[in-house]
Coordinates of C-alpha atoms in Angstrom, one line a residue:
Chain A
X1 CA -99.0 23.7 240.8
X2 CA -97.5 22.8 237.5
X3 CA -99.6 23.4 234.4
X4 CA -99.8 21.9 230.9
X5 CA -99.2 24.5 228.2
X6 CA -100.9 24.3 224.8
X7 CA -99.5 26.3 221.9
X8 CA -101.9 27.0 219.0
X9 CA -100.2 30.0 217.4
X10 CA -97.5 30.0 214.9
X11 CA -94.1 31.4 215.7
X12 CA -91.0 30.6 217.6
X13 CA -90.3 29.0 221.0
X14 CA -86.9 29.4 222.6
X15 CA -85.0 29.5 225.8
X16 CA -84.6 32.9 227.5
X17 CA -82.3 32.5 230.5
X18 CA -84.2 30.1 232.7
X19 CA -87.6 30.6 231.1
X20 CA -89.3 29.5 227.9
X21 CA -90.1 32.4 225.6
X22 CA -92.8 32.2 223.0
X23 CA -92.8 34.7 220.1
X24 CA -95.8 34.6 217.9
X25 CA -96.0 35.7 214.3
X26 CA -97.8 38.9 215.2
X27 CA -95.0 39.9 217.5
X28 CA -96.4 39.0 220.9
X29 CA -93.8 37.7 223.4
X30 CA -94.7 35.6 226.3
X31 CA -92.4 34.2 229.0
X32 CA -93.2 31.0 230.9
X33 CA -91.2 30.2 234.0
X34 CA -89.9 26.8 233.7
X35 CA -91.0 25.7 237.2
X36 CA -94.6 26.2 236.1
X37 CA -94.5 23.8 233.2
X38 CA -95.7 20.3 233.4
X39 CA -95.7 19.4 229.8
X40 CA -96.1 21.3 226.5
X41 CA -98.5 20.5 223.6
X42 CA -97.8 22.1 220.2
X43 CA -100.5 22.5 217.7
X44 CA -99.2 25.4 215.7
X45 CA -96.3 25.7 213.3
X46 CA -93.4 26.4 215.6
X47 CA -89.7 26.6 215.2
X48 CA -87.4 25.7 218.1
X49 CA -83.7 25.2 218.8
X50 CA -81.5 22.9 220.8
X51 CA -81.1 25.4 223.6
X52 CA -84.8 24.9 224.3
X53 CA -84.5 21.2 224.2
X54 CA -81.6 21.5 226.6
X55 CA -83.6 23.4 229.2
X56 CA -86.6 21.0 228.7
X57 CA -84.2 18.1 229.3
X58 CA -82.8 19.6 232.5
X59 CA -86.3 20.1 233.9
X60 CA -87.6 16.8 232.6
X61 CA -90.4 18.3 230.5
X62 CA -92.0 16.3 227.7
X63 CA -93.0 18.1 224.5
X64 CA -95.8 16.7 222.4
X65 CA -96.4 17.6 218.7
X66 CA -99.6 17.5 216.7
X67 CA -99.9 17.9 213.0
X68 CA -102.3 20.0 210.8
X69 CA -105.1 17.6 211.4
X70 CA -104.5 17.6 215.1
X71 CA -103.2 14.1 215.0
X72 CA -100.5 13.3 217.6
X73 CA -97.2 12.8 215.7
X74 CA -94.7 12.4 218.5
X75 CA -92.9 13.7 221.6
X76 CA -89.6 15.1 222.6
X77 CA -88.9 12.7 225.5
X78 CA -85.9 13.8 227.5
X79 CA -83.4 11.0 228.3
X80 CA -84.8 8.6 230.9
X81 CA -83.6 9.5 234.3
X82 CA -85.6 7.1 236.4
X83 CA -84.3 3.8 235.6
X84 CA -84.7 0.8 237.8
X85 CA -83.0 -2.3 236.4
X86 CA -84.8 -4.7 238.6
X87 CA -88.2 -3.2 237.7
X88 CA -87.4 -3.4 234.0
X89 CA -86.4 -7.0 234.3
X90 CA -89.6 -7.8 236.0
X91 CA -91.7 -5.8 233.6
X92 CA -90.2 -7.8 230.7
X93 CA -90.7 -11.0 232.7
X94 CA -94.4 -10.3 232.9
X95 CA -94.5 -9.9 229.1
X96 CA -92.5 -13.0 228.4
X97 CA -94.7 -15.2 230.5
X98 CA -97.8 -15.5 228.2
X99 CA -100.1 -16.5 231.1
X100 CA -99.0 -13.5 233.1
X101 CA -99.3 -11.3 230.1
X102 CA -102.9 -12.4 229.5
X103 CA -103.7 -11.9 233.1
X104 CA -102.7 -8.2 232.8
X105 CA -104.4 -7.8 229.4
X106 CA -107.6 -9.1 230.8
X107 CA -107.4 -6.6 233.7
X108 CA -107.0 -3.7 231.3
X109 CA -110.0 -4.9 229.3
X110 CA -112.0 -5.5 232.5
X111 CA -111.1 -2.0 233.8
X112 CA -112.2 -0.4 230.5
X113 CA -115.4 -2.5 230.4
X114 CA -116.4 -1.7 233.9
X115 CA -115.9 2.0 233.3
X116 CA -117.9 1.9 230.1
X117 CA -120.7 0.2 232.0
X118 CA -120.6 3.0 234.5
X119 CA -121.2 5.5 231.7
X120 CA -124.0 3.5 230.2
X121 CA -125.7 3.0 233.6
X122 CA -125.6 6.8 234.1
X123 CA -127.6 7.4 231.0
X124 CA -129.8 4.3 231.6
X125 CA -130.9 6.0 234.9
X126 CA -131.8 9.1 232.9
X127 CA -134.5 7.8 230.7
X128 CA -132.6 5.8 228.1
X129 CA -133.4 2.1 227.5
X130 CA -130.0 0.5 227.7
X131 CA -130.8 -2.6 229.7
X132 CA -130.1 -4.9 226.8
X133 CA -126.7 -3.4 226.1
X134 CA -125.8 -3.6 229.8
X135 CA -126.6 -7.3 229.9
X136 CA -124.6 -7.9 226.7
X137 CA -121.5 -6.1 228.0
X138 CA -121.8 -7.9 231.3
X139 CA -122.0 -11.2 229.5
X140 CA -118.9 -10.4 227.5
X141 CA -117.0 -9.4 230.6
X142 CA -117.9 -12.6 232.3
X143 CA -116.4 -14.6 229.5
X144 CA -113.1 -12.8 229.7
X145 CA -111.6 -15.2 232.2
X146 CA -112.0 -18.1 229.7
X147 CA -109.6 -16.7 227.2
X148 CA -105.8 -17.2 227.3
X149 CA -105.2 -15.5 224.0
X150 CA -104.4 -11.9 223.5
X151 CA -106.2 -11.7 220.2
X152 CA -109.4 -13.1 221.8
X153 CA -109.1 -10.6 224.7
X154 CA -108.7 -7.7 222.3
X155 CA -111.7 -9.1 220.4
X156 CA -113.8 -8.9 223.5
X157 CA -112.8 -5.3 224.0
X158 CA -113.7 -4.6 220.4
X159 CA -117.1 -6.1 220.8
X160 CA -117.8 -4.1 224.0
X161 CA -116.8 -0.9 222.3
X162 CA -119.1 -1.8 219.3
X163 CA -122.1 -2.2 221.6
X164 CA -121.1 1.0 223.5
X165 CA -120.7 3.1 220.3
X166 CA -124.0 1.8 219.1
X167 CA -125.7 3.7 222.0
X168 CA -124.1 7.0 221.2
X169 CA -126.8 8.2 218.9
X170 CA -129.2 7.9 221.8
X171 CA -126.9 9.3 224.4
X172 CA -126.1 12.4 222.4
X173 CA -129.1 14.7 221.8
X174 CA -127.6 16.2 218.6
X175 CA -128.1 14.6 215.2
X176 CA -124.7 13.0 214.9
X177 CA -125.0 10.2 212.4
X178 CA -122.5 8.1 214.3
X179 CA -122.6 4.6 212.7
X180 CA -119.3 3.1 213.6
X181 CA -115.8 3.9 214.7
X182 CA -113.6 4.9 211.7
X183 CA -110.0 6.0 212.4
X184 CA -107.8 6.9 209.5
X185 CA -109.1 9.4 208.6
X186 CA -112.1 9.9 210.9
X187 CA -115.1 10.5 208.6
X188 CA -117.5 12.5 210.8
X189 CA -117.6 14.8 213.8
X190 CA -117.9 12.1 216.6
X191 CA -115.1 10.0 215.1
X192 CA -112.9 13.0 214.8
X193 CA -113.5 14.0 218.4
X194 CA -112.8 10.5 219.6
X195 CA -109.6 10.3 217.7
X196 CA -108.4 13.7 218.8
X197 CA -109.2 13.3 222.5
X198 CA -107.8 9.7 222.6
X199 CA -104.5 10.9 221.3
X200 CA -104.5 13.8 223.8
X201 CA -105.1 11.3 226.6
X202 CA -102.4 9.1 225.1
X203 CA -99.8 11.8 225.2
X204 CA -100.8 12.8 228.7
X205 CA -100.3 9.2 229.8
X206 CA -96.9 9.3 228.1
X207 CA -96.0 12.3 230.2
X208 CA -97.1 10.4 233.4
X209 CA -95.2 7.2 232.5
X210 CA -92.1 9.4 232.0
X211 CA -92.3 10.4 235.7
X212 CA -92.1 6.8 236.8
X213 CA -89.6 4.1 236.4
X214 CA -91.8 2.0 234.1
X215 CA -90.6 1.4 230.6
X216 CA -93.1 2.9 228.2
X217 CA -92.5 0.5 225.3
X218 CA -93.3 -2.8 227.1
X219 CA -97.0 -3.4 227.0
X220 CA -99.4 -6.3 227.6
X221 CA -102.7 -5.8 225.9
X222 CA -101.3 -4.0 222.8
X223 CA -98.3 -5.4 221.0
X224 CA -95.1 -3.7 222.2
X225 CA -93.9 -3.3 218.6
X226 CA -96.8 -1.3 217.2
X227 CA -96.1 2.0 218.8
X228 CA -93.1 3.5 220.6
X229 CA -95.0 4.0 223.9
X230 CA -97.5 1.2 223.8
X231 CA -97.8 0.9 227.6
X232 CA -99.5 4.2 227.3
X233 CA -102.1 2.6 225.0
X234 CA -102.8 -0.1 227.6
X235 CA -103.3 2.3 230.5
X236 CA -105.3 4.8 228.3
X237 CA -108.0 2.2 227.7
X238 CA -109.0 2.3 231.4
X239 CA -109.4 6.1 231.4
X240 CA -111.1 6.7 228.1
X241 CA -114.7 6.3 229.4
X242 CA -114.0 8.6 232.3
X243 CA -112.1 11.4 230.6
X244 CA -112.6 11.2 226.8
X245 CA -116.1 9.8 226.4
X246 CA -117.7 11.9 229.2
X247 CA -116.1 15.0 227.8
X248 CA -117.5 14.3 224.3
X249 CA -121.0 13.7 225.8
X250 CA -120.8 16.9 227.7
X251 CA -119.5 19.0 224.8
X252 CA -122.2 17.8 222.4
X253 CA -125.1 17.6 224.8
X254 CA -124.5 21.2 225.9
X255 CA -124.2 22.2 222.3
X256 CA -120.8 23.6 222.8
X257 CA -119.5 21.8 219.7
X258 CA -121.5 21.1 216.6
X259 CA -121.1 20.2 212.9
X260 CA -120.4 23.9 212.1
X261 CA -117.1 23.6 214.1
X262 CA -115.5 21.4 211.5
X263 CA -114.1 21.9 208.0
X264 CA -114.0 19.0 205.7
X265 CA -111.5 18.5 203.0
X266 CA -110.1 15.5 201.0
X267 CA -108.2 14.2 203.9
X268 CA -111.0 14.0 206.3
X269 CA -112.4 16.6 208.6
X270 CA -110.6 19.1 210.7
X271 CA -111.5 21.2 213.8
X272 CA -111.8 24.9 213.4
X273 CA -109.3 26.8 215.6
X274 CA -111.8 28.2 218.0
X275 CA -113.3 24.8 218.6
X276 CA -109.9 23.3 219.0
X277 CA -109.0 25.7 221.7
X278 CA -112.3 25.2 223.5
X279 CA -111.9 21.4 223.4
X280 CA -108.3 21.5 224.7
X281 CA -109.3 23.9 227.4
X282 CA -112.2 21.6 228.5
X283 CA -110.0 18.6 228.3
X284 CA -107.4 20.3 230.6
X285 CA -110.1 21.4 233.0
X286 CA -111.3 17.8 233.2
X287 CA -107.9 16.5 234.0
X288 CA -107.6 19.0 236.8
X289 CA -111.0 17.9 238.3
X290 CA -110.4 16.4 241.7
X291 CA -112.1 13.7 243.7
X292 CA -111.5 12.5 247.2
X293 CA -109.4 9.4 247.0
X294 CA -110.7 6.8 249.4
X295 CA -107.3 5.1 250.0
X296 CA -105.1 8.1 250.1
X297 CA -107.7 10.2 251.9
X298 CA -106.9 13.4 250.0
X299 CA -108.1 15.1 246.8
X300 CA -106.5 13.8 243.7
X301 CA -106.9 15.1 240.1
X302 CA -108.0 12.9 237.2
X303 CA -104.5 13.3 235.8
X304 CA -103.0 12.0 239.1
X305 CA -105.3 9.0 238.9
X306 CA -103.4 8.0 235.8
X307 CA -100.1 8.2 237.8
X308 CA -101.6 6.1 240.6
X309 CA -102.5 3.5 238.0
X310 CA -98.9 3.3 237.1
X311 CA -97.9 3.0 240.7
X312 CA -100.3 0.0 240.9
X313 CA -98.5 -1.5 238.0
X314 CA -95.1 -1.0 239.7
X315 CA -96.5 -2.8 242.7
X316 CA -97.6 -5.6 240.5
X317 CA -94.2 -5.9 238.9
X318 CA -92.2 -5.9 242.1
X319 CA -94.5 -8.6 243.6
X320 CA -96.0 -6.2 246.2
X321 CA -99.7 -6.4 245.3
X322 CA -101.6 -7.8 242.5
X323 CA -102.8 -5.2 240.0
X324 CA -106.5 -4.2 240.2
X325 CA -107.7 -1.8 237.4
X326 CA -109.1 1.6 238.3
X327 CA -112.9 1.6 238.5
X328 CA -115.0 4.7 238.8
X329 CA -116.2 4.6 242.4
X330 CA -118.2 7.8 242.7
Chain B
X1 CA -74.7 -4.1 246.5
X2 CA -72.9 -2.1 249.1
X3 CA -74.9 -0.6 252.0
X4 CA -74.7 3.2 251.5
X5 CA -75.3 6.1 253.8
X6 CA -78.8 6.9 252.7
X7 CA -79.8 3.2 253.1
X8 CA -78.5 3.2 256.6
X9 CA -80.4 6.4 257.4
X10 CA -83.7 5.0 255.9
X11 CA -83.2 1.7 257.8
X12 CA -84.1 3.6 261.0
X13 CA -87.2 5.1 259.5
X14 CA -88.7 2.3 257.3
X15 CA -87.3 -1.0 256.1
X16 CA -89.6 -0.9 253.1
X17 CA -88.0 2.4 252.0
X18 CA -84.6 0.7 252.1
X19 CA -85.8 -2.0 249.7
X20 CA -87.6 0.4 247.3
X21 CA -84.8 3.0 247.1
X22 CA -82.1 0.4 246.8
X23 CA -84.0 -1.0 243.8
X24 CA -83.9 2.5 242.3
X25 CA -87.6 3.1 242.7
X26 CA -87.1 6.7 243.6
X27 CA -90.1 8.9 244.3
X28 CA -88.2 11.7 245.9
X29 CA -88.3 14.1 243.0
X30 CA -92.1 14.2 243.2
X31 CA -92.3 15.2 246.9
X32 CA -92.5 18.8 247.9
X33 CA -90.9 18.1 251.3
X34 CA -87.9 16.5 249.6
X35 CA -87.6 19.6 247.3
X36 CA -87.4 21.8 250.4
X37 CA -84.7 19.5 251.8
X38 CA -82.8 19.7 248.6
X39 CA -83.0 23.4 248.5
X40 CA -81.7 23.7 252.0
X41 CA -78.9 21.3 251.1
X42 CA -78.0 23.5 248.1
X43 CA -78.2 26.9 249.7
X44 CA -76.6 26.4 253.1
X45 CA -72.9 26.3 254.1
X46 CA -71.9 27.0 250.5
X47 CA -68.3 27.8 251.4
X48 CA -67.8 24.6 253.4
X49 CA -69.5 22.1 251.1
X50 CA -67.4 19.8 249.0
X51 CA -69.3 16.5 249.3
X52 CA -66.6 14.3 250.6
X53 CA -67.1 10.8 249.2
X54 CA -66.1 7.5 250.8
X55 CA -65.8 5.0 248.0
X56 CA -69.3 5.4 246.6
X57 CA -70.6 4.3 250.0
X58 CA -71.1 7.6 251.8
X59 CA -71.5 11.2 250.7
X60 CA -70.5 13.4 253.6
X61 CA -71.9 16.9 253.3
X62 CA -68.7 18.5 254.6
X63 CA -65.7 18.0 256.8
X64 CA -64.3 20.7 259.0
X65 CA -61.9 20.7 262.0
X66 CA -62.0 16.9 262.3
X67 CA -65.8 16.9 262.3
X68 CA -68.2 15.2 259.9
X69 CA -71.1 17.5 259.2
X70 CA -74.5 16.4 258.1
X71 CA -77.2 19.1 257.2
X72 CA -80.8 18.3 258.0
X73 CA -84.1 20.1 257.5
X74 CA -85.7 19.2 260.7
X75 CA -85.3 17.3 263.9
X76 CA -88.2 14.9 263.1
X77 CA -85.9 12.1 262.1
X78 CA -83.0 13.0 264.5
X79 CA -82.5 9.4 265.5
X80 CA -82.0 8.3 261.9
X81 CA -79.7 11.3 261.3
X82 CA -77.5 10.4 264.3
X83 CA -77.1 6.8 263.1
X84 CA -76.3 8.1 259.6
X85 CA -73.5 10.2 261.0
X86 CA -72.3 7.3 263.1
X87 CA -72.2 5.2 259.9
X88 CA -69.9 7.8 258.4
X89 CA -67.7 7.7 261.5
X90 CA -67.7 3.9 261.4
X91 CA -66.4 3.9 257.8
X92 CA -63.8 6.5 258.6
X93 CA -62.8 4.4 261.7
X94 CA -62.5 1.3 259.5
X95 CA -60.1 3.2 257.3
X96 CA -57.9 4.2 260.2
X97 CA -59.1 7.8 260.7
X98 CA -58.9 8.6 264.4
X99 CA -60.0 11.6 266.5
X100 CA -63.0 12.4 264.5
X101 CA -66.4 13.6 265.6
X102 CA -69.7 14.2 264.0
X103 CA -72.2 17.0 264.0
X104 CA -75.7 17.4 262.7
X105 CA -76.5 21.0 261.5
X106 CA -80.0 22.2 261.6
X107 CA -79.8 25.6 259.9
X108 CA -83.6 26.3 260.2
X109 CA -83.6 25.6 263.9
X110 CA -80.2 27.3 264.4
X111 CA -79.1 24.2 266.3
X112 CA -76.4 21.5 266.1
X113 CA -76.2 18.1 267.6
X114 CA -72.9 16.4 268.4
X115 CA -72.4 12.7 267.5
X116 CA -69.6 10.4 268.6
X117 CA -68.8 6.8 268.0
X118 CA -69.4 5.3 271.4
X119 CA -68.3 2.0 273.0
X120 CA -69.9 -0.9 271.2
X121 CA -71.3 1.2 268.3
X122 CA -68.9 -0.5 265.8
X123 CA -70.5 -3.9 266.6
X124 CA -74.0 -2.5 266.5
X125 CA -73.4 -0.8 263.1
X126 CA -71.9 -4.0 261.6
X127 CA -75.0 -5.9 262.8
X128 CA -77.3 -3.3 261.2
X129 CA -75.4 -3.4 257.9
X130 CA -75.9 -7.2 257.8
X131 CA -79.6 -6.7 258.4
X132 CA -79.8 -4.1 255.6
X133 CA -78.0 -6.5 253.2
X134 CA -80.7 -9.1 253.9
X135 CA -83.4 -6.6 253.1
X136 CA -82.0 -5.3 249.8
X137 CA -81.1 -8.8 248.6
X138 CA -84.6 -10.2 249.3
X139 CA -86.8 -10.7 246.2
X140 CA -89.8 -8.7 247.4
X141 CA -90.2 -5.5 249.4
X142 CA -91.0 -5.8 253.1
X143 CA -94.7 -5.5 254.2
X144 CA -96.2 -2.1 254.8
X145 CA -96.2 -1.1 258.5
X146 CA -98.4 2.0 258.6
X147 CA -96.7 4.6 260.7
X148 CA -97.3 8.2 261.6
X149 CA -94.4 9.3 259.4
X150 CA -95.9 7.7 256.3
X151 CA -98.0 10.8 255.6
X152 CA -94.8 12.9 255.0
X153 CA -93.0 10.2 253.0
X154 CA -92.4 10.4 249.2
X155 CA -93.5 6.8 248.9
X156 CA -96.9 7.3 250.6
X157 CA -98.9 7.1 247.4
X158 CA -97.1 4.0 246.2
X159 CA -97.5 2.2 249.5
X160 CA -101.1 3.3 250.3
X161 CA -102.9 3.2 247.0
X162 CA -104.8 0.0 247.8
X163 CA -105.7 0.9 251.4
X164 CA -109.4 1.4 251.7
X165 CA -111.6 3.4 254.1
X166 CA -112.6 2.4 257.6
X167 CA -109.1 2.3 259.1
X168 CA -108.9 -1.3 258.0
X169 CA -105.6 -1.9 256.4
X170 CA -105.5 -4.6 253.8
X171 CA -102.8 -6.9 255.0
X172 CA -103.1 -9.6 252.4
X173 CA -100.0 -9.0 250.6
X174 CA -99.9 -12.1 248.6
X175 CA -96.5 -13.0 247.4
X176 CA -97.9 -14.8 244.4
X177 CA -95.4 -14.0 241.8
X178 CA -92.9 -16.8 242.2
X179 CA -91.1 -17.5 239.0

């Protein structure tokens, strides 16, 4: 079983024969066998050399970097090995044909919306009064088919999220003062958690796309020019309610994270190291959580669900089966 | 696109696999079973191996004493392996190589299987190659025909992701994407 490695300490990371060696500032050496590595996330201040990149390239391991404020800043993405010319042509074709592009964009929004509803219904059954919000979101989703315009489709997604975020003060039993989503920089605890975990999920999805023949820069809901790997943004939308939002609810409702776990300075607020480690650990555990897949008839992890979503897209692009977004079924 | 050795082998297992792999939709590096096969390929008969290539069409594991050798992990797809070796013999035959035989090596089972180009095989192989060309040149992949071997296939997840419970296989593969 391959694992994701998260590096919080400062120091050096290098190649040692056929392993990766991590030397921290306080002199601790740690060797990681290359076969055990799925991907690496670097939060600390680390120096590295080209010999390391070489071994990462040979083993097709993606390296993700985060800055001081835990914002995702980029990845070392080894040269693409899985290239299928015919899939690429078809992937571009679905972007070029605006009707087909809208069809896919609507599916991403529908998938995200259905999963958001699933989260709201869960809390609705546990004593919260969310009937009105559920009706509003269902109404928004039912208008989706009417729009043949990416801007309008994105607008619906924005409206759904606005209603959804409006409920968070009631879902979370801490005093969180969460008014609305603010991104650059996030102004309070919840915004900061959303931004951080969304970017973690984004980078995880980049790792998954890298394992397939899909081209990460051709996207449908988001504009392909905005970010380098915008297909990852599209796919991430569907999994945010399952992976990110539920994790935030759990962390805050169990009191594992609170206001005291953040520093604030002029550039927004920043997680304390201990809290950062806890969140990353919980995030990793969540991705490893398995469920019985009703089609494949075996246990699959949440992380693998993302991969399966990419396989569904491949099937859509090669004309095998029309794409249906992932919907939480349990 | 020329029909190559691996396509010819796959043809006897699953026609869909021929289409998918010829379109470079490879899933092999994700499968544990394939990793085992690769390991066996890399660690057995090291002295003999030199990967004899026939014009980018076939990659023969090794040639020794006028015999084409093909190394396999197990006997489970023996029929496909026999045809794969016959395909090599066919190509050598076309290029005027006479007096050559084939052998399948099964290092784990400590067994070998002899293969020869028999009367009429040349015509059969030519016919199969034509059929494979039709598959790889078609716009869409062939339908899924669920088989026992699917479970062990590297493409299992890609093929089966939409197949729901109850043993009822969704057979409505709509070819709706005509440009």
